[in-house]
Coordinates of C-alpha atoms in Angstrom, one line a residue:
M1 CA 0.0 0.0 0.0
K2 CA 2.8 2.4 0.9
H3 CA 4.6 1.5 -2.3
T4 CA 1.4 2.3 -4.3
N5 CA 1.0 5.6 -2.6
K6 CA 4.6 6.5 -3.4
L7 CA 4.1 5.6 -7.1
F8 CA 1.0 7.7 -7.2
A9 CA 2.8 10.7 -5.7
I10 CA 5.6 10.4 -8.2
L11 CA 3.1 10.1 -11.1
L12 CA 1.1 13.1 -9.8
A13 CA 4.3 15.2 -9.6
V14 CA 5.2 14.3 -13.2
V15 CA 1.8 15.2 -14.5
M16 CA 1.8 18.5 -12.6
T17 CA 5.2 19.4 -14.0
I18 CA 3.9 18.8 -17.5
V19 CA 0.7 20.8 -16.9
L20 CA 2.6 23.7 -15.4
A21 CA 5.0 23.9 -18.3
L22 CA 2.1 24.7 -20.6
P23 CA 2.0 28.4 -21.4
V24 CA -1.0 30.6 -20.6
S25 CA -2.6 32.2 -23.6
F26 CA -2.9 36.0 -23.2
A27 CA -5.5 36.3 -25.9
A28 CA -6.8 34.0 -28.7
D29 CA -6.1 36.6 -31.4
E30 CA -2.7 38.0 -30.2
P31 CA -0.2 38.6 -33.0
S32 CA 2.3 35.8 -33.7
T33 CA 4.9 38.2 -35.3
S34 CA 6.1 41.6 -34.2
R35 CA 5.4 42.5 -30.5
E36 CA 6.8 46.1 -30.6
N37 CA 3.5 47.7 -29.8
D38 CA 2.2 45.3 -27.1
L39 CA 2.8 44.5 -23.5
R40 CA 2.0 41.2 -21.8
V41 CA 1.3 41.5 -18.1
M42 CA 0.7 38.9 -15.4
V43 CA -0.7 39.9 -12.0
M44 CA -0.6 38.3 -8.6
S45 CA -2.2 39.9 -5.6
D46 CA -2.7 39.4 -1.9
M47 CA -0.6 36.2 -1.7
H48 CA -0.3 36.6 2.1
T49 CA 2.7 34.2 1.9
L50 CA 3.7 32.5 5.2
P51 CA 6.7 30.3 4.5
E52 CA 6.2 26.7 5.5
S53 CA 9.3 27.0 7.7
M54 CA 7.3 29.4 10.0
I55 CA 4.3 27.1 10.4
K56 CA 3.9 24.3 13.0
G57 CA 0.9 22.3 14.1
T58 CA 0.3 24.0 17.4
A59 CA -2.7 25.4 19.3
D60 CA -1.4 29.0 18.7
Y61 CA -1.3 28.4 14.9
Q62 CA -4.7 26.7 14.9
H63 CA -6.2 29.7 16.7
A64 CA -4.6 32.0 14.1
I65 CA -6.1 30.2 11.1
D66 CA -9.5 29.8 12.8
L67 CA -9.8 33.6 12.5
D68 CA -9.4 33.6 8.8
Q69 CA -10.6 32.2 5.5
K70 CA -7.1 32.3 3.9
V71 CA -5.4 29.0 3.3
F72 CA -2.1 29.7 4.9
N73 CA -0.9 26.1 4.9
E74 CA -1.0 26.2 1.1
S75 CA 0.3 29.7 0.6
E76 CA 3.9 28.9 -0.3
A77 CA 2.9 26.0 -2.6
I78 CA 0.4 28.3 -4.3
L79 CA 3.1 30.9 -4.7
D80 CA 5.5 28.4 -6.3
T81 CA 2.7 27.2 -8.6
Q82 CA 1.8 30.7 -9.8
L83 CA 5.5 31.6 -10.4
Q84 CA 5.7 28.5 -12.5
Q85 CA 2.8 29.8 -14.6
V86 CA 4.8 33.0 -15.1
R87 CA 7.9 31.0 -16.2
A88 CA 5.8 29.1 -18.7
S89 CA 4.0 32.2 -20.1
K90 CA 7.1 34.5 -20.3
P91 CA 5.3 37.8 -19.9
D92 CA 7.0 41.2 -20.2
V93 CA 5.9 42.3 -16.7
L94 CA 4.8 40.7 -13.5
L95 CA 2.9 42.9 -11.1
L96 CA 2.7 41.9 -7.4
N97 CA -0.1 43.9 -5.9
G98 CA 0.6 44.1 -2.2
D99 CA -0.1 42.0 0.9
I100 CA 2.6 39.7 -0.4
T101 CA 3.2 38.3 3.1
K102 CA 0.9 37.2 5.9
D103 CA 1.7 39.9 8.3
G104 CA 4.9 41.6 7.2
E105 CA 7.3 39.0 8.6
Y106 CA 10.9 40.0 7.6
A107 CA 11.7 36.3 7.1
A108 CA 8.6 35.9 4.8
H109 CA 9.7 39.0 2.7
K110 CA 13.3 37.6 2.5
A111 CA 12.1 34.2 1.3
L112 CA 9.8 35.8 -1.3
A113 CA 12.5 38.1 -2.6
A114 CA 14.8 35.1 -3.1
K115 CA 12.1 33.4 -5.2
L116 CA 11.6 36.5 -7.3
K117 CA 15.4 36.9 -7.8
Q118 CA 15.5 33.3 -9.1
L119 CA 12.5 34.1 -11.4
K120 CA 14.4 37.0 -12.9
K121 CA 17.4 34.8 -13.5
D122 CA 15.2 32.3 -15.2
L123 CA 13.5 35.0 -17.3
P124 CA 16.2 37.7 -17.8
D125 CA 13.8 40.0 -19.8
L126 CA 11.1 39.9 -17.2
K127 CA 10.3 43.1 -15.3
V128 CA 9.0 42.5 -11.8
Y129 CA 7.2 45.4 -10.1
V130 CA 6.4 45.0 -6.4
T131 CA 4.2 47.1 -4.2
N132 CA 3.4 46.7 -0.5
G133 CA 0.0 46.1 1.1
N134 CA -1.5 47.0 4.4
H135 CA -0.1 43.7 5.9
D136 CA 3.5 44.1 4.7
I137 CA 5.2 46.9 6.7
N138 CA 5.3 47.9 10.4
N139 CA 2.8 45.1 11.3
P140 CA 2.7 44.2 15.0
A141 CA 0.9 40.9 14.1
A142 CA 4.0 39.4 12.6
K143 CA 4.6 36.0 14.2
D144 CA 6.7 32.8 13.9
F145 CA 4.6 29.7 14.8
N146 CA 7.5 27.2 14.4
T147 CA 9.0 27.2 17.9
A148 CA 10.4 24.5 20.1
D149 CA 7.7 24.9 22.8
G150 CA 4.9 25.4 20.4
K151 CA 4.2 29.0 21.6
A152 CA 4.0 31.6 18.8
V153 CA 6.6 34.4 19.2
K154 CA 6.8 37.8 17.7
A155 CA 8.7 37.8 14.4
K156 CA 10.9 40.6 13.1
R157 CA 8.8 43.2 11.5
T158 CA 9.6 44.7 8.1
T159 CA 10.1 48.5 7.9
Q160 CA 9.8 50.8 4.9
K161 CA 13.5 50.8 4.6
D162 CA 13.7 47.0 4.9
F163 CA 11.1 46.5 2.2
R164 CA 12.9 48.6 -0.4
N165 CA 16.2 47.0 0.5
L166 CA 14.8 43.4 0.2
Y167 CA 13.3 44.0 -3.2
K168 CA 15.9 46.4 -4.6
D169 CA 17.4 43.7 -6.9
V170 CA 13.9 42.6 -7.9
T171 CA 12.5 46.0 -8.7
W172 CA 14.2 49.3 -7.7
N173 CA 17.6 48.6 -9.2
D174 CA 16.0 47.5 -12.6
S175 CA 17.0 49.8 -15.4
S176 CA 13.3 50.3 -16.3
V177 CA 12.6 52.2 -13.1
K178 CA 12.9 55.8 -14.1
A179 CA 11.8 57.8 -11.1
T180 CA 11.0 57.4 -7.4
Y181 CA 8.9 59.5 -5.1
T182 CA 10.5 61.5 -2.3
P183 CA 8.1 62.7 0.4
P184 CA 8.3 66.3 1.7
E185 CA 10.8 67.0 4.4
G186 CA 9.8 65.2 7.7
A187 CA 7.3 62.9 5.9
Q188 CA 7.6 59.2 5.1
A189 CA 4.2 58.3 3.6
G190 CA 4.3 57.0 0.0
A191 CA 8.0 56.7 -0.2
L192 CA 7.8 53.3 -1.9
S193 CA 6.1 54.8 -5.0
Y194 CA 8.0 54.7 -8.3
V195 CA 7.6 55.0 -12.1
A196 CA 8.9 52.4 -14.6
R197 CA 9.0 52.2 -18.4
P198 CA 9.1 48.5 -19.2
K199 CA 8.8 49.0 -22.9
K200 CA 8.6 51.9 -25.3
G201 CA 5.1 53.2 -25.3
F202 CA 4.2 52.0 -21.8
T203 CA 4.6 53.6 -18.4
V204 CA 3.8 52.0 -15.1
I205 CA 3.1 54.2 -12.1
V206 CA 3.2 52.4 -8.8
I207 CA 1.6 54.3 -5.9
D208 CA 2.2 53.3 -2.2
S209 CA -1.4 53.9 -0.9
N210 CA -0.8 52.3 2.5
C211 CA -0.9 53.9 6.0
Y212 CA 2.0 52.7 8.2
T213 CA 4.0 55.8 9.1
S214 CA 3.3 58.3 11.8
D215 CA 2.6 61.1 9.4
N216 CA -0.2 59.1 7.7
T217 CA -1.8 56.9 10.3
S218 CA -5.0 57.8 12.2
D219 CA -3.4 57.8 15.6
G220 CA 0.1 59.0 14.7
E221 CA 1.6 55.6 15.4
Q222 CA 4.3 53.9 13.3
L223 CA 2.0 50.9 12.8
C224 CA 0.1 49.6 9.8
E225 CA -3.6 50.3 9.2
V226 CA -6.1 48.7 6.9
R227 CA -7.2 52.0 5.3
G228 CA -5.5 53.6 2.4
N229 CA -4.5 57.2 1.8
I230 CA -2.7 59.0 -0.9
P231 CA -1.3 62.3 0.5
A232 CA -1.8 65.4 -1.5
D233 CA 1.9 65.7 -2.5
L234 CA 2.0 62.1 -3.6
L235 CA -1.2 62.5 -5.7
K236 CA 0.3 65.6 -7.4
W237 CA 3.5 63.6 -8.1
A238 CA 1.5 60.8 -9.7
Q239 CA -0.5 63.3 -11.8
R240 CA 2.7 64.9 -13.1
Q241 CA 4.1 61.5 -14.0
A242 CA 1.0 60.5 -15.8
R243 CA 0.8 63.7 -17.8
A244 CA 4.5 63.4 -18.8
A245 CA 3.9 59.8 -19.9
R246 CA 0.9 60.8 -21.9
K247 CA 2.7 63.7 -23.5
R248 CA 5.3 61.4 -24.8
G249 CA 2.6 59.1 -26.2
D250 CA 2.7 56.3 -23.6
T251 CA -0.1 54.1 -22.4
V252 CA -0.3 54.8 -18.7
I253 CA -0.8 51.9 -16.3
G254 CA -1.2 52.3 -12.5
M255 CA -0.7 49.9 -9.6
M256 CA -1.6 50.3 -6.0
H257 CA -3.0 48.1 -3.2
H258 CA -6.2 49.9 -2.4
G259 CA -9.1 50.5 -4.8
V260 CA -9.9 53.8 -6.4
V261 CA -13.2 52.8 -7.9
S262 CA -16.0 51.2 -5.9
H263 CA -16.3 47.6 -6.9
F264 CA -19.9 47.1 -5.7
T265 CA -22.4 49.7 -4.8
Q266 CA -22.2 49.0 -1.0
E267 CA -18.4 48.9 -0.8
A268 CA -18.0 52.3 0.7
T269 CA -20.8 51.5 3.2
I270 CA -19.5 48.2 4.6
L271 CA -15.9 47.9 3.4
G272 CA -14.8 51.5 3.1
H273 CA -11.2 50.8 4.2
F274 CA -10.7 48.8 1.0
L275 CA -10.9 52.1 -1.0
V276 CA -8.4 54.9 -0.7
D277 CA -9.6 57.9 1.3
D278 CA -11.5 60.4 -1.0
F279 CA -11.4 57.7 -3.7
R280 CA -13.7 59.7 -6.1
N281 CA -11.4 62.6 -6.1
V282 CA -8.3 60.4 -6.5
S283 CA -9.7 58.4 -9.4
T284 CA -10.9 61.6 -11.2
K285 CA -7.5 63.3 -10.9
L286 CA -5.6 60.2 -12.1
A287 CA -8.0 59.6 -15.1
D288 CA -7.9 63.3 -16.2
A289 CA -4.1 63.2 -15.9
G290 CA -3.9 60.3 -18.4
M291 CA -4.1 57.1 -16.4
H292 CA -6.8 54.9 -17.7
Y293 CA -6.0 51.5 -16.1
V294 CA -5.0 50.7 -12.5
F295 CA -4.3 47.3 -11.0
T296 CA -5.5 47.0 -7.4
G297 CA -6.1 44.3 -4.8
H298 CA -6.9 44.4 -1.1
Q299 CA -10.5 43.3 -1.2
H300 CA -9.7 39.8 -2.4
S301 CA -12.1 39.9 -5.4
Q302 CA -11.7 39.3 -9.1
D303 CA -13.5 42.4 -10.3
V304 CA -13.2 45.2 -12.9
A305 CA -14.9 48.5 -12.1
V306 CA -14.9 51.7 -14.2
M307 CA -15.6 55.3 -13.7
R308 CA -15.9 58.3 -16.1
T309 CA -15.0 61.9 -15.2
E310 CA -16.9 65.0 -16.1
K311 CA -14.2 65.6 -18.7
G312 CA -15.0 62.3 -20.3
N313 CA -11.9 60.3 -19.2
T314 CA -12.3 56.8 -17.9
L315 CA -10.4 54.8 -15.4
Y316 CA -10.6 51.0 -15.2
D317 CA -9.8 49.6 -11.7
I318 CA -8.7 46.0 -12.4
E319 CA -8.8 44.3 -9.0
T320 CA -7.2 40.8 -8.7
G321 CA -8.3 38.4 -6.1
S322 CA -6.2 36.9 -3.4
S323 CA -4.0 33.9 -4.3
I324 CA -5.1 32.2 -1.0
T325 CA -8.8 32.9 -0.9
Y326 CA -11.5 31.8 -3.3
P327 CA -11.0 31.7 -6.3
C328 CA -7.2 31.7 -5.8
P329 CA -6.7 33.6 -9.1
M330 CA -4.0 35.4 -11.0
R331 CA -4.5 37.5 -14.2
A332 CA -3.0 37.6 -17.7
V333 CA -3.6 41.0 -19.4
W334 CA -2.5 41.9 -22.9
F335 CA -2.1 45.6 -23.9
L336 CA -2.0 46.3 -27.7
R337 CA -1.4 49.7 -29.3
E338 CA -2.3 50.5 -32.9
G339 CA -1.5 53.9 -34.6
S340 CA 0.9 56.6 -33.7
A341 CA 1.1 59.1 -30.9
K342 CA 2.6 61.5 -33.5
T343 CA -0.6 61.9 -35.4
D344 CA -3.6 64.0 -34.5
N345 CA -5.8 61.0 -34.3
G346 CA -3.6 59.4 -31.7
W347 CA -3.6 55.7 -31.2
K348 CA -6.0 52.8 -30.5
E349 CA -5.6 50.7 -27.4
T350 CA -7.0 47.2 -26.9
V351 CA -6.7 45.5 -23.5
K352 CA -7.7 41.9 -23.2
G353 CA -7.7 40.1 -19.8
S354 CA -8.1 36.5 -18.7
S355 CA -8.2 34.8 -15.3
I356 CA -6.0 31.9 -14.3
K357 CA -7.7 29.7 -11.8
N358 CA -8.2 26.0 -10.9
L359 CA -4.5 25.4 -10.4
S360 CA -3.2 22.2 -8.8
I361 CA -0.7 22.0 -6.0
A362 CA 1.1 19.2 -4.2
H363 CA 3.2 19.7 -1.1
T364 CA 3.9 18.5 2.5
D365 CA 1.4 20.2 4.7
P366 CA 3.5 22.1 7.3
Q367 CA 0.8 21.8 10.0
T368 CA 0.3 18.1 9.8
G369 CA 3.5 16.8 8.1
Q370 CA 1.4 14.8 5.6
Y371 CA 1.9 14.9 1.9
V372 CA -1.2 16.3 0.2
S373 CA -2.2 17.0 -3.4
I374 CA -5.0 19.4 -4.3
G375 CA -6.3 19.1 -7.8
D376 CA -8.3 22.3 -7.9
M377 CA -7.4 25.2 -5.6
T378 CA -10.4 27.2 -6.7
A379 CA -12.8 24.4 -5.6
Y380 CA -10.8 23.8 -2.4
A381 CA -10.9 27.4 -1.3
K382 CA -14.6 27.7 -2.1
D383 CA -15.4 25.0 0.5
R384 CA -13.6 27.2 3.0
G385 CA -16.1 30.1 3.1
L386 CA -17.6 31.9 6.0
S387 CA -19.1 29.7 8.7
P388 CA -20.7 30.2 12.1
A389 CA -17.4 29.1 13.8
V390 CA -15.3 31.5 11.8
I391 CA -17.7 34.4 12.5
S392 CA -17.9 33.6 16.2
A393 CA -14.2 33.4 16.5
V394 CA -13.6 36.7 14.7
L395 CA -16.4 38.5 16.6
K396 CA -15.0 37.4 20.0
D397 CA -11.5 38.4 19.0
K398 CA -12.5 41.8 17.7
L399 CA -14.7 42.5 20.8
Y400 CA -12.0 41.3 23.2
W401 CA -9.5 43.8 21.8
S402 CA -12.1 46.6 21.5
L403 CA -13.5 46.4 25.0
P404 CA -11.4 47.6 28.0
N405 CA -12.9 44.8 30.2
Y406 CA -14.3 42.0 28.1
P407 CA -17.5 40.6 29.8
A408 CA -17.1 36.9 30.2
E409 CA -20.8 36.4 29.5
L410 CA -20.3 37.5 25.9
D411 CA -18.7 34.2 25.0
T412 CA -21.8 32.3 25.9
V413 CA -24.0 34.9 24.1
I414 CA -22.0 34.8 20.9
D415 CA -21.7 31.0 20.9
K416 CA -25.6 30.9 20.8
L417 CA -26.3 34.0 18.8
I418 CA -24.1 33.5 15.7
P419 CA -25.3 29.9 14.9
D420 CA -28.9 31.0 15.6
L421 CA -28.5 33.8 13.1
C422 CA -26.6 31.9 10.5
N423 CA -29.2 29.0 10.5
I424 CA -32.3 31.2 9.9
P425 CA -33.9 29.8 6.7
V426 CA -34.2 32.2 3.7
T427 CA -36.3 29.8 1.5
E428 CA -39.7 28.4 2.2
D429 CA -38.4 24.8 2.1
G430 CA -35.9 25.6 4.8
K431 CA -33.0 24.0 2.7
H432 CA -31.0 27.3 2.5
S433 CA -30.0 29.5 5.4
L434 CA -28.8 33.0 5.9
M435 CA -25.2 31.6 6.0
D436 CA -25.8 30.1 2.5
I437 CA -26.9 33.4 1.0
V438 CA -24.1 35.3 2.7
N439 CA -21.5 32.9 1.2
Y440 CA -23.2 33.0 -2.2
A441 CA -23.1 36.8 -2.3
N442 CA -19.5 37.0 -1.0
Q443 CA -18.2 34.4 -3.3
S444 CA -20.1 35.7 -6.3
H445 CA -18.3 39.0 -5.9
Q446 CA -14.9 37.4 -5.0
G447 CA -15.1 35.1 -8.0
G448 CA -16.2 37.7 -10.5
T449 CA -19.4 35.7 -11.2
D450 CA -21.7 38.5 -9.9
N451 CA -23.6 38.7 -13.2
G452 CA -27.1 38.5 -11.9
Q453 CA -27.6 34.9 -13.2
D454 CA -28.8 33.5 -9.8
P455 CA -30.0 30.0 -9.2
A456 CA -33.7 29.6 -8.2
W457 CA -33.1 29.4 -4.5
V458 CA -31.1 32.7 -4.5
K459 CA -33.9 34.4 -6.4
E460 CA -36.4 33.1 -3.9
A461 CA -34.1 34.3 -1.0
K462 CA -33.8 37.7 -2.4
K463 CA -37.5 38.0 -2.9
N464 CA -38.1 36.9 0.7
V465 CA -35.6 39.5 1.9
A466 CA -37.3 42.2 -0.2
E467 CA -40.7 41.2 1.2
N468 CA -39.5 41.2 4.8
K469 CA -40.3 37.5 5.2
F470 CA -37.3 36.5 7.3
V471 CA -35.8 39.8 8.6
A472 CA -38.3 39.8 11.4
A473 CA -37.0 36.4 12.4
L474 CA -33.5 37.7 12.3
T475 CA -34.2 40.8 14.5
D476 CA -36.3 38.6 16.9
T477 CA -33.3 36.3 17.2
L478 CA -31.0 39.2 17.9
C479 CA -33.2 40.6 20.6
K480 CA -33.9 37.3 22.3
D481 CA -30.3 36.1 22.3
L482 CA -29.0 39.5 23.5
A483 CA -31.7 39.9 26.2
V484 CA -29.7 37.7 28.5
L485 CA -26.9 40.3 28.7
T486 CA -26.7 42.2 32.0
G487 CA -26.9 46.0 31.9
Q488 CA -23.1 46.1 32.2
G489 CA -22.7 43.9 29.2
V490 CA -25.1 46.1 27.1
N491 CA -23.3 49.3 28.1
K492 CA -19.9 47.9 27.1
L493 CA -21.2 46.8 23.7
T494 CA -22.9 50.1 22.9
K495 CA -19.6 51.9 23.6
T496 CA -17.5 49.7 21.4
E497 CA -15.7 51.3 18.4
L498 CA -16.5 48.4 16.1
V499 CA -19.6 50.1 14.8
K500 CA -19.8 53.7 13.7
G501 CA -21.8 55.8 11.3
P502 CA -25.2 57.5 11.8
A503 CA -27.6 54.9 10.2
I504 CA -25.8 51.8 11.5
D505 CA -25.2 53.4 14.9
L506 CA -29.0 54.1 15.2
L507 CA -29.8 50.5 14.3
Y508 CA -27.1 49.1 16.6
H509 CA -28.3 51.1 19.7
S510 CA -31.9 50.3 18.8
L511 CA -31.1 46.6 18.9
F512 CA -29.5 46.7 22.3
G513 CA -32.2 49.0 23.6
A514 CA -34.8 46.5 22.4
A515 CA -32.9 43.6 23.9
H516 CA -32.5 45.3 27.3
V517 CA -35.8 47.0 27.6
S518 CA -38.6 45.7 25.3
Y519 CA -39.4 44.5 21.8
Y520 CA -41.2 47.8 21.0
T521 CA -38.7 48.9 18.4
V522 CA -38.4 45.6 16.5
P523 CA -40.6 46.6 13.5
Q524 CA -38.4 49.7 12.7
I525 CA -35.2 47.6 13.2
A526 CA -36.6 45.0 10.8
K527 CA -37.3 47.7 8.2
D528 CA -33.8 49.2 8.5
L529 CA -32.1 45.7 8.3
D530 CA -34.3 44.7 5.4
E531 CA -33.3 47.7 3.3
F532 CA -29.7 47.3 4.1
L533 CA -29.6 43.6 3.3
V534 CA -31.5 44.0 0.0
K535 CA -29.0 46.7 -1.2
T536 CA -26.0 44.6 -0.1
L537 CA -27.3 41.3 -1.7
N538 CA -28.1 43.0 -5.0
S539 CA -24.8 45.0 -5.2
M540 CA -22.7 41.9 -4.6
T541 CA -24.5 39.5 -6.9
N542 CA -25.5 41.7 -9.8
D543 CA -22.6 43.8 -11.1
K544 CA -24.1 46.6 -13.2
N545 CA -20.9 48.6 -13.5
Y546 CA -18.7 46.3 -15.5
P547 CA -19.8 42.6 -15.3
N548 CA -17.0 41.0 -17.4
D549 CA -14.6 40.5 -14.5
N550 CA -12.8 37.4 -15.5
A551 CA -12.4 37.7 -19.2
F552 CA -12.7 41.2 -20.5
S553 CA -11.9 43.3 -23.6
I554 CA -11.5 47.0 -23.5
T555 CA -11.1 49.2 -26.6
G556 CA -10.1 52.9 -26.4
A557 CA -8.8 55.7 -28.4
N558 CA -6.0 57.8 -26.8
S559 CA -4.1 60.9 -27.6
V560 CA -1.3 63.1 -26.3
Q561 CA -3.9 65.9 -26.0
E562 CA -5.5 66.1 -22.6
G563 CA -9.3 65.4 -22.7
Q564 CA -9.2 63.4 -25.9
A565 CA -9.4 59.9 -24.6
N566 CA -12.5 57.8 -25.4
W567 CA -13.3 54.2 -24.3
S568 CA -16.0 51.8 -25.2
S569 CA -17.7 49.0 -23.3
L570 CA -18.5 51.5 -20.5
D571 CA -21.5 51.0 -18.3
H572 CA -20.9 53.2 -15.3
G573 CA -23.5 52.9 -12.5
I574 CA -21.7 53.3 -9.2
S575 CA -23.4 55.1 -6.4
D576 CA -22.2 54.9 -2.8
S577 CA -23.2 56.2 0.6
N578 CA -20.8 57.7 3.1
L579 CA -21.5 55.3 5.9
V580 CA -18.8 53.0 7.2
Q581 CA -20.0 49.8 8.9
K582 CA -17.0 48.5 10.9
L583 CA -18.6 45.4 12.2
I584 CA -19.2 43.8 8.8
F585 CA -15.7 44.9 7.8
A586 CA -14.3 43.1 10.9
L587 CA -16.2 39.9 10.0
L588 CA -15.2 39.8 6.4
G589 CA -11.5 40.3 7.3
N590 CA -9.0 43.1 6.8
G591 CA -7.6 42.2 3.4

């Protein structure tokens, strides 16, 4: 039996080697001759790599992964597999879109940099452009789980200076990097921004949108934050670089970690920290300066969103999902230019994109020590969606760190409340629950399948939500399960910083008022929740902005003259509110 298993493992490894050697097609109709006017780009985002050498099957590590949907055990194997895809495809440019390590562990960055250096040796003509994400620099959560006594210890953090030094031979020292951003005297924010020209006719502007220095964090601490911010001076610098590139006739491509266009209509409401501060103004200024494509990450979704300015310029925000959450994708994008920047008519741009998913991996699981093979990472990660256990663990953890004196009674309440809520039926036959519809909506958006083509049970669930057939049960469950809290427990919860914003704040306090005093306010709570859930479900499952998220084709006419750009396939319908709902943000994760 052991001999058979060994033979199977060898056979599997051979098959995988052959499969990974097959090149990825950038487009079915790409030219087979001259490539002077095109640029082939591959994108990897939010890899959250934790080297297997830092993982051990301990209680501390198990607790850490219980709080997350990310498949950290497989992160290094996925990274290696995706880099093999790059080797086979031989693109001109590889973009790494931030959150490239789990929590900014210096050892993780060092290991990744070594892999990227080897990649550049294997592909001497490849340009690798790296940017950091909110997890990568000055992160106090950096830990090493592989210790002798099984207790996780703090790992060395990566600083801004460390980051640039570690990746200097990968990115900053490359001859294609033409300029770097220098912050004003006394400031540090945005210093990892740079401009590259990988090929004649193409400029890449990389913007460090992260908050991790004292001059750009909310509390003035030298610690990372989830939110993104582009300081005024950095934005002006990016505009100047874009205008200069456009003036010389280049196609301008941006990259940053945070989004600049809302990817679903409720994003600013429930996941506002996944967009840069003042994102409408930022996107407008970049588009009007000549940047019409920007690669982003952070929100772990395979999604394309587009906006148009009053001057008629467009900006496509091409977000790439996380390598280690569903659907574990990467992108291949082909830029083609036709015409000349020297003529009054300018040039035509065609951008074709495809998603690379369903990859196979085989490795020794660092937590169990067992050899495992996973034939389809997309399917594997889909099975690891949100669950009552994950939500309960995250909620307890967030409340524990948010409350000065965490009431012990909350554990009991949460252990009953979350399963009760998640198991509320949303269809008449009772076969589908609130948890089912939440996972469907979340994974539809993550996977780029939010095209409104819902199965029958989802249509029924949406109808029931719209008709308030189950929201009353949801609010009743909230009130009854929270009614056991003592006055002290209620007071502590109503003071927590997890939830802010006028509408949600009113709903939140009404809920606890109802739980502690009476059920008098339940009808109004039900109405508020109903409207909120309907908007959220529809915005995450029916993308009316730009529905072609996995395979897309964009055609545009560009010119060196400002205000003379025009793009087709544009269906812009984004409309956001200004409310930030921190509780849902906490439950869905911090990118």
